[in-house]
Every structure is written in C-alpha cells, then in structure tokens.
Amino acid sequence: MKAAITVFPGTNRERDMADALERASGTRPTMVWHGERDLSGYDLIVVPGGFSYGDYLRCGAMAGNSPILRAVKEQADRGVTVLGVCNGFQILTETGLLPGVLLRNAGLKFICKMTHIRCEKSAAPFTGKLTQGQVSRVAVAHNEGNYYADDETLDMLEGEGRVVFRYCDDRGNVSDATNLNGSQRNIAGIVNKRGNVLGMMPHPENAIDPMAGGTEGLPIFQSLATAILA
Amino acid sequence: MSLPQVDITPEIVAEHGLTSDEYKTVLDILGRAPNITELGIFSVMWSEHCSYKSSRVWLKTLPTEGPQVIQGPGENAGVVDIGDGDAAVFKIESHNHPSFIEPYQGAATGVGGIMRDVFTMGARPIANLNALRFGEPAHAKTRHLVSGVVAGIGGYGNCMGIPTVGGEVNFDKAYNGNILVNAMTVGLARTDKIFYSKASGIGNPVVYVGSKTGRDGIHGATMASAEFSEDSEEKRPTVQVGDPFTEKLLLEACLELMATDAIVSIQDMGAAGLTSSSVEMADKGGVGIELELDKVPMREEGMTPYELMLSESQERMLMVLKPGREAEAKAIFDKWELDFAVVGTVTDTGNLTLKWYGETAGEIPVAPLVDASPMYERPWEPTPSSPVVKSEDVASSLSAGAALKKLMASPDLCSRRWIWEQYDHLIGGETVQTPGAADSAIVRLPGKSKALAVTVDCTPRYCLADPITGGAQAVAEAWRNITATGAKPLAITNNMNFGNPERPRIMGQFVGAVKGMSAAAKTLDFPVVSGNVSLYNETNGEAILPTPVIGGVGLIEDAANSVGLGLTETGLILILIGE
Amino acid sequence: MKANVTVTLKRGVLDPQGKAIGHALEGLGFDGIGEVRQGKLIEVELAETDRAKAEAALDEMCRKLLANTVIEDYRIEIAE
Amino acid sequence: MKANVTVTLKRGVLDPQGKAIGHALEGLGFDGIGEVRQGKLIEVELAETDRAKAEAALDEMCRKLLANTVIEDYRIEIAE
Ligand SMILES: Nc1ncnc2c1ncn2[C@@H]1O[C@H](COP(=O)(O)OP(=O)(O)O)[C@@H](O)[C@H]1O
C-alpha cells in the first residue's frame, strides 16, 4: 500500500496517523509537504488532524485553498481513496469534496476524550472490517466538530447510505446524550457519493495501542490495508 | 531614522524601577550617563524578573546535583539523563499577572513561553502540565478567569500538538485579586544534542528567527515620557497575544536546523526579549555582541532601538551560527515561512553594542551589567508556628458517608474532568496514564517501552501554616505521586509564587519554603534542575498564600508496568501503608 | 484603499456563540436582550485604487476564502 | 432596536489571524494586499427604544463582556 499523508503548516497528528497506517499495513506512509502539486502514484491519501494554518479564519479554509488540495481533488476524482480525519475532514468539506461544514462545538469548548462511534455501513475501503452496528471506542479532540448541513443534504446523505459513523454510547445507542458536539443527527463521519472519500471527526489513529487508547480504531486501518492491497 | 534624544531625568530613572543606588552603579559601569535605550536595558536586566535580586541568595541553597543531572538551573531548562542516550528537559514558569488581566491570552502565552524554553535546548516537548490557583468559586471574577485560563492553555497547547497531561487546581480567597497560572513543559532530547545559550566564536553571525518584533509589552509608564508621546493617551497593552501557529512552525524549524550542526548557541526571547537573550548569550560566553537593530524584522513602523530592545513580542529566538551556515539555516526558516535575519555578530569587545543605521545607539560592558546586578538579603521573619491540630480534637457532626460526599463535592477535591477534557491529552498516542487515571501522568517515549512520570504539586494552606513543612511536603507529594505509579523519581523544577518580598513576613515564607524544599529534596535525592520565581503577588496589600509549586519528573523502564488509581476488578485487596 | 468585509452566519444556521453571549449578558443583569449573533469583521488594505476593481477583487476573496457560503453571508464596504 | 458592535484588536497588538489571512490571500494570487486585521462583529437586539439609553447599555456591555479593553477597542452602531 502506497500511502501519502499531507502536511500543512500547523498539522500535528501526522505521526499518529503514520503509526496507525504502518501498524495496519506494514509500510510507512510518505509525508507530503503542502507545496507539492502532484500526488499521482499513491493508493491512499490521508489528510490528517491538527491546526492547519492555526485554524485561523475558519478551520480548514486556508488548507482547502492550497495547491496540494487541488492534487487531492484530482486523485479523488480518479477514484483514489482519500481519508480526512478531524482537521482533514474540515479541509475536505471546505474544498467541497464532502458536503456540509463543521461548526464550533455546541458546548463552545474543545473536547478531548475517548468516545464511542457506531458503524452505520460496512463497506470497502474504509469499513470493510467492521460490521454494521459495530461500536468502536476511539478518541476525539476538536473544537469545531459540530457537523452541519441543511435538511435536504442530510436526507440525501441518509438516503444514499453515506453516513458512516455516528456518536453513540458504549452499547451503540444514538441519542442527544451521546452527541458530544451538537452534530446534526449525531454524524461523526460521511463518505462522498462515489464512496472513495471519507471524512470523520474522531481519531481512530489514537486507538491502535493496547496501552494507550485501546485498539478499537485499528479495524479502520486494516480495512484500508485489505481493500487497497487486494 | 535619527535616534530619539531623551533627557535622563530622575523621574525617568524612577519610572524604570531603578533605585538611586542602582542608578549610581549604572553611572559607575558606563562612566557616563546612559541614554534611554541603555537605561531601559539596565532596568530590564536588574528587574526582579530577570535578576532574581530578592531570591538569588536563597535559591543558591537548593540541592541541584546528582548523577542523573546533566544541566541544573541556569539554562533555559533543566536536563536529566534517562538512559540510552535520552534526556528529559523540563521547566515550569508562571504567567500570573497577565492571566488575571486577560485570562485567555495571558495563560496561552505562558504556555508558549515555557515550551520555547524547552525546545530551545533541542528537546521536542512531549508533555505539558499546569498548576492553577483561583479565588473563591463564588467571587464575581472566578468563573470568567477559570474558563478563560483553561481555554487559553488548551488553545495554545492543542494547536502546538503537545499533550497537556496533568495539573492541579485550588481555590482560595487569597487569590481573588491575583490568580496563579504556572505552566510546565517536559521535552525529550538526545544527551549529545543539547543546545546551550553560551555565545562563542568571534565574528560568528547572530541570527534572529521567528515572528516580527512589535511594540508588545513595552511598559506603559515609560512610554508616556514626553519623547514617546506619539500616542501616549493610548496606554500600551501589557498583555501579548499568542500565536501558537507560528510557534508550532518555530518548533519544527528549530528542530530541523538543530539536526544539522550549524548552531553554536541559541536562546529564546522570553520576557525581556532581545535584551536578556543577547546579554545572557554574551555573558555566558565571555564575549561581546554587536546588534544592528535596524535589521531586526519589525511589525510596526517607526520603532526605536529602545522599543526593539524592550519588546516582549512572542515566538522569537536568537541564535549564533557557525560562519557560512546562514544560507542553509535561512532555507529552513523560509520553508516554514518564518522571519530570518542576520542581526549582528559575536565580538571580542565584551560589550553589548547596538547600532542603528550605522550610528551607535548604545554600548554597555556585559560582564559588569550582569555581575553588578543587584542581590538583596532581604530581612525576613520566621513564620510563627501554629498549633498542631489533632484529628481527635476536631469534632464533626457528619457521618463518614456525609463527610465523604462533602469532600468529594468541595471545589478543591471535585473532579477536574471539566478542565482536562479541554486539553488534548491524547495526541501523540503515548499517554499511557491519562489525567485522572493515576497519581502522575505517564507519557511513553515514542518507539520505546520506557516512559516519564510527571506531576505538579503544592498545598498552599500547609505552606501558610508552616512554610518549612509545606515546602517539604510539596516535594514529598511529587515524589509520592511519581513512586505511586511505579516510576523512579529523578528531579524537580519549582515555581515559587509569593507576595511582596520587601515585607519581612512574606520573605520569611519564601525562606521557609526554600528551606523545607531543600531538606526534602536532599533527603529524597530529588534535585532541583530548574525553576522560576514570581514575587509581588498581592492586591491591596493582601498577599496570596505562599505557593511553592513543585513539578516532578520520574522514569519507568516499562510503561506497561505503570499503575493507576482504578480498581480494575472485584475481589482486590486494599492495603494501607505508611503511618 | 481600505475595505471592511463582514461575514455573518446565514439566518437559520444556529449560532451557539451568539446565544452564549446573549445568556452571559442576561446573567450580568442586562434586560431586554433579544437575539445576539456573532460574526467576523475583516479589514483589508488594498493597493488597488479603482473602486470597482477593488470591489470585484474583494468579492472574489470572499467567495474563495473569507466566507464559506454554505453557511455564511458576506458584505463588502469600501471605507475610503 | 438593533445594534452592531465591532470589536477589534488595538493598534500594535499582534493579530495572528489577520496575518494568516493576508498570507493566504497572497497565496491565492491576489496582489497588492496590505495589512489585514480580523475583528468580531456582534449583533444585538435590544428591547430598549430610547437611543441614548441603548447606547449607554451597549457601552457597559462592551466594557463588561464584549471586549477586553486591555487589548481591544470597540465601536457601537445603532442600526435602526
Ligand atoms: N489544571 C489541570 N490540568 C490538567 N489536569 C489536571 C489539572 N488539575 C487537575 N488535573 C488532573 O486531575 C487529576 C486529579 O487532580 P488532583 O485532585 O490534583 O489529584 P491528586 O490530588 O491525586 O494529585 C490528576 O490526574 C491531575 O493531573
């Protein structure tokens, strides 16, 4: 698996992401600096978490306008698998690769904790190793993770089965009480129409180690490794 | 661009906080009257903050050595050997006053400052901690201050991508008008790649990197003097706005350059900016430094040498490079979109020489400036001993259950989850014991099985009742919190927060705490490798509780063996040990 | 030329910050506080001296970067 | 009554957001961008109908909550 991780000024979870991908696939991904314009030759492109450009103006806005994002878009259009996590999700919505936006958390505070998400759809390349309804304990760490889209868009996402993860409790119950940031319909992750671009707020890459965070994030990376190696 | 001419009147001298004796020493050192820029430099260097003039005599009595100590107090941070060629680099620092005035930015820039101290030494920060003291929960300002400070600490640390893994919080009315925000950073370096601030190599370039210099933090009172009246009605803010994004770039750029061998020495521009960084670098190396101030990257128009030397703008560093390495260094800083400017050279004059478009804007011999910095043996009174309260003598009408509930709900003991959830404590994927999970946080070294145990501790009410015992207790608690997780305590850093040292009662608290801390650190073989002193924490003559905060660091060879607080299964046996 | 760009949330998009400010104002004892909304003000200095050209450029800046038109409206005002 | 309060950083205070926006605009190919500063816009609806009283109340709101006058300036505009 040849994976690229994009690095912007202010990106800070690129190493966590590289560790997770390496653990699942056995190969170390390549870090690609934001000034690059060509991303051809990779099977997987990951836009990781952090504070690209300080999260100034709007999270993801400046990175979303950078040259490398044009390259990400090109590859996505050609069907290459693209994963955006946290700031990466924000960036992908800013570029229009995914619909909606991520607003400030409803509680107006940064939230860092372990939480649960429910897999709504078991499908390659992102969730092939998860079963539908499977609950995973993963980390969240964000200030703007409040997913918002108008009702029409939300209905379309639901109708097309594009909501991939929702915030839930440890038994998979989805309710207002488990909606930690105010997201519409508890949405934690969505895919594009074609199914090759996934954006999610939680950090599965911080749940790959029995000693720190547990290992319930690992199946996502194993899904990618399997789907892409196959 | 001519130099402003300012008459040095007794009022201006007083506004710069120099006593008449101190000013006489200035005249002796220079053999003439200083100009305004030179006066500003003396004032900054001899301030309590830089010179430790009230505390130095006592700090010298602390134990600072041990086989594990690579660098004790005196550098940007302390350095401790943790085996296999790895070193832990750490320090704690206060940002009390600014955090009271503007809680978010004050706390944020405090965190930024302490991280710079650590990565200046070549260490990548791996953990942040914070020790906070607020007024009573019911006080009108407390809520606002707590939420602003916590958001500010999180805002800076989260953006930098360094996990904030521990801390402590107390509430007491003594802090109503003077909160305490102490931030600690622990970093990781290789023992053979530690960077120091000692300048050397006559003719070597002196380089400025980071953000541009603005008029941040230049003291309002001084600015109001006639010659700076441009907009004197608008009092200069004494609070800086932090830019964690730029600092993250600065961190990466510095570490990238440090991986080469181009740097001779490096010093961050902390509170006293260009002044203290250049003076310290020159003094440590026994050399002179000439600065061409007009080359300093400036954020605003019309800045004067005085302002450039005194600015407290954040996210800046000063370095001495090996000759001919400027282009290579510049390429790295260009890549990270940071300012880079060669602003001077190392000289053999022993002087700090300031140039302004070719003209001399100031010239001060460095050694006398540093050596003559005032040191006071302030009079002090021992704290009268308070009667010991025996538990048998305290009548309680509460049942054990009710007492437990009351304790658990009290502001000083209730859950701190509300705070630590606002801090990214998981980034890096190495936080083996998270906040609340153990007596100290455990952060593993990337790619290794060993980990550091880190904690901050102090119980101010003990220190008020008996500073000696309280000072010792803080050290002992840090030691216990580390050992309780299975780690071996290595060394400490301390943040001495006290009231006005010119009052013998307060000075007595300081002296007592140092004595207690010293005794405990000696007994436990737990030396002090860095620290910070914050005095004059008073409002309207009401001092804060004496608060000598201890930051402790320990080592555990296998993080898998670390122990938390949680009762992990039923049927476990509880054992009480100790007296 | 100096311009002020104000970026505000579209009507109908929830504004938790504005709501929190409203609450806080009530908590401070201010009466009769209705809806409170928070937006951004961006002041831009431009070398451009032609007003129409400046406006066109600013409009493009807003669409490309300064506002996210999925949720935000913007307004451009040329100051001088 | 409706009022717009704008809160801006004082002259001389570092504005990291403004700086980053300026950079980004240049990166997008916009020329002649001078200083960019970012501030806040707060729209408040008030039950008060007396203009002078509203202004006084708003001034107090700014000093107490909406701005920190150590680093920020504020401006009040009554819209209608
Ligand atoms: N300001 C803070 N920042 C981060 N973590 C904190 C802070 N205050 C307390 N904590 C964490 O909360 C937990 C409980 O704190 P405390 O009651 O002081 O514990 P203890 O008395 O066991 O030292 C600890 O894990 C501590 O690190």
Short mmCIF file of C-alpha atoms in Angstrom, two decimals, chain B residues 119-287:
data_model
loop_
_atom_site.label_atom_id
_atom_site.label_comp_id
_atom_site.label_asym_id
_atom_site.label_seq_id
_atom_site.Cartn_x
_atom_site.Cartn_y
_atom_site.Cartn_z
CA PHE B 119 12.71 23.35 22.62
CA THR B 120 15.46 25.98 22.68
CA MET B 121 17.54 23.27 24.31
CA GLY B 122 16.99 20.87 21.44
CA ALA B 123 14.14 18.95 23.04
CA ARG B 124 10.82 18.09 21.44
CA PRO B 125 8.12 18.80 24.03
CA ILE B 126 6.16 15.64 24.89
CA ALA B 127 4.02 16.78 27.81
CA ASN B 128 2.56 19.93 29.31
CA LEU B 129 1.22 20.40 32.83
CA ASN B 130 -0.30 23.33 34.66
CA ALA B 131 -0.77 24.40 38.26
CA LEU B 132 -3.62 26.85 38.74
CA ARG B 133 -4.82 28.89 41.70
CA PHE B 134 -8.05 30.89 41.60
CA GLY B 135 -10.09 32.92 44.09
CA GLU B 136 -13.22 31.67 45.78
CA PRO B 137 -15.69 30.00 43.40
CA ALA B 138 -18.36 32.50 44.44
CA HIS B 139 -16.20 35.53 43.65
CA ALA B 140 -17.56 37.57 40.75
CA LYS B 141 -14.47 37.10 38.60
CA THR B 142 -13.61 33.47 39.28
CA ARG B 143 -15.80 31.79 36.67
CA HIS B 144 -14.59 34.08 33.92
CA LEU B 145 -10.96 33.57 34.94
CA VAL B 146 -11.20 29.79 35.19
CA SER B 147 -12.84 29.40 31.82
CA GLY B 148 -10.51 31.88 30.13
CA VAL B 149 -7.33 30.39 31.59
CA VAL B 150 -8.30 26.82 30.80
CA ALA B 151 -9.33 27.74 27.26
CA GLY B 152 -6.06 29.65 26.79
CA ILE B 153 -3.88 26.80 28.00
CA GLY B 154 -5.78 24.40 25.77
CA GLY B 155 -5.81 26.80 22.86
CA TYR B 156 -2.04 27.08 22.78
CA GLY B 157 -1.07 23.52 23.73
CA ASN B 158 -3.67 21.87 21.49
CA CYS B 159 -2.60 23.87 18.48
CA MET B 160 1.06 23.04 19.14
CA GLY B 161 0.09 19.38 19.27
CA ILE B 162 1.69 18.74 22.65
CA PRO B 163 -0.50 16.76 25.06
CA THR B 164 -1.44 18.50 28.29
CA VAL B 165 -1.49 15.60 30.68
CA GLY B 166 -1.73 16.88 34.21
CA GLY B 167 -2.02 19.66 36.68
CA GLU B 168 -3.71 20.84 39.80
CA VAL B 169 -6.23 23.49 40.80
CA ASN B 170 -7.02 25.17 44.12
CA PHE B 171 -9.48 27.85 45.10
CA ASP B 172 -8.91 30.29 47.95
CA LYS B 173 -9.97 33.85 48.58
CA ALA B 174 -6.31 34.84 48.88
CA TYR B 175 -6.16 34.52 45.08
CA ASN B 176 -9.26 36.63 44.41
CA GLY B 177 -7.21 39.51 43.07
CA ASN B 178 -4.16 37.57 41.97
CA ILE B 179 -4.56 34.19 40.34
CA LEU B 180 -1.64 31.87 39.65
CA VAL B 181 -1.02 30.26 36.30
CA ASN B 182 2.08 28.06 36.32
CA ALA B 183 2.85 26.03 33.22
CA MET B 184 5.35 23.21 32.91
CA THR B 185 6.74 21.54 29.81
CA VAL B 186 8.69 18.32 29.59
CA GLY B 187 10.66 17.57 26.46
CA LEU B 188 12.84 14.87 25.05
CA ALA B 189 16.34 15.28 23.63
CA ARG B 190 19.43 13.21 22.94
CA THR B 191 22.17 13.73 25.51
CA ASP B 192 24.69 14.54 22.78
CA LYS B 193 22.36 17.05 21.09
CA ILE B 194 21.57 19.51 23.86
CA PHE B 195 21.77 23.17 22.91
CA TYR B 196 23.00 25.88 25.23
CA SER B 197 22.93 29.65 25.22
CA LYS B 198 26.67 30.37 25.52
CA ALA B 199 27.79 32.51 22.58
CA SER B 200 31.22 31.89 21.11
CA GLY B 201 33.35 32.34 18.01
CA ILE B 202 34.39 35.92 17.37
CA GLY B 203 32.87 37.06 14.10
CA ASN B 204 30.10 34.44 14.11
CA PRO B 205 26.75 35.68 12.88
CA VAL B 206 23.97 36.43 15.35
CA VAL B 207 20.65 35.49 13.83
CA TYR B 208 17.09 36.43 14.66
CA VAL B 209 14.27 33.99 13.80
CA GLY B 210 10.53 33.68 14.35
CA SER B 211 7.91 36.40 14.43
CA LYS B 212 8.47 40.07 13.80
CA THR B 213 9.05 42.44 16.70
CA GLY B 214 6.16 44.68 17.64
CA ARG B 215 5.57 47.06 20.49
CA ASP B 216 4.27 44.31 22.75
CA GLY B 217 4.65 44.68 26.46
CA ILE B 218 6.75 47.80 26.48
CA HIS B 219 5.93 49.35 29.77
CA GLY B 220 3.17 51.92 29.67
CA ALA B 221 4.69 54.24 32.24
CA THR B 222 7.90 54.58 30.33
CA MET B 223 6.13 55.15 27.09
CA ALA B 224 4.31 58.14 28.49
CA SER B 225 7.55 60.12 28.72
CA ALA B 226 7.50 63.19 26.50
CA GLU B 227 9.60 61.81 23.70
CA PHE B 228 7.32 58.84 23.19
CA SER B 229 4.15 60.86 23.27
CA GLU B 230 3.06 59.93 19.77
CA ASP B 231 0.03 58.22 21.18
CA SER B 232 0.64 58.23 24.86
CA GLU B 233 -3.02 58.62 25.69
CA GLU B 234 -3.46 55.08 24.49
CA LYS B 235 -1.75 53.06 27.17
CA ARG B 236 0.28 50.24 25.75
CA PRO B 237 -1.18 46.86 26.48
CA THR B 238 0.98 44.78 28.79
CA VAL B 239 -0.58 41.55 27.55
CA GLN B 240 0.65 39.84 24.44
CA VAL B 241 -1.48 37.89 22.03
CA GLY B 242 -0.07 34.43 21.48
CA ASP B 243 0.34 32.87 18.08
CA PRO B 244 0.58 29.12 18.63
CA PHE B 245 0.53 28.51 14.90
CA THR B 246 3.75 30.45 14.45
CA GLU B 247 5.27 28.75 17.46
CA LYS B 248 4.49 25.34 16.00
CA LEU B 249 6.37 26.38 12.87
CA LEU B 250 9.20 27.76 15.02
CA LEU B 251 9.42 24.45 16.87
CA GLU B 252 9.65 22.43 13.67
CA ALA B 253 12.09 24.83 12.03
CA CYS B 254 14.37 24.95 15.09
CA LEU B 255 14.41 21.17 15.44
CA GLU B 256 15.13 20.82 11.73
CA LEU B 257 18.07 23.20 11.98
CA MET B 258 19.24 21.54 15.19
CA ALA B 259 19.50 18.25 13.33
CA THR B 260 22.38 19.85 11.38
CA ASP B 261 25.45 21.15 13.16
CA ALA B 262 25.04 24.78 12.14
CA ILE B 263 24.09 26.20 15.54
CA VAL B 264 26.67 27.38 18.06
CA SER B 265 24.17 28.53 20.63
CA ILE B 266 20.54 29.51 20.88
CA GLN B 267 18.35 31.39 23.33
CA ASP B 268 14.66 32.12 23.24
CA MET B 269 13.45 35.67 23.60
CA GLY B 270 11.38 35.45 26.70
CA ALA B 271 10.01 38.18 28.90
CA ALA B 272 12.91 40.55 28.41
CA GLY B 273 13.22 39.92 24.70
CA LEU B 274 16.26 40.90 22.74
CA THR B 275 17.88 42.43 25.81
CA SER B 276 18.10 39.42 28.04
CA SER B 277 18.75 36.96 25.25
CA SER B 278 21.70 38.88 23.84
CA VAL B 279 23.13 39.80 27.24
CA GLU B 280 22.87 36.25 28.55
CA MET B 281 24.42 34.74 25.46
CA ALA B 282 27.30 37.18 25.55
CA ASP B 283 27.84 36.90 29.29
CA LYS B 284 27.90 33.10 29.32
CA GLY B 285 30.47 33.09 26.54
CA GLY B 286 32.55 35.95 27.94
CA VAL B 287 32.25 37.72 24.59
#
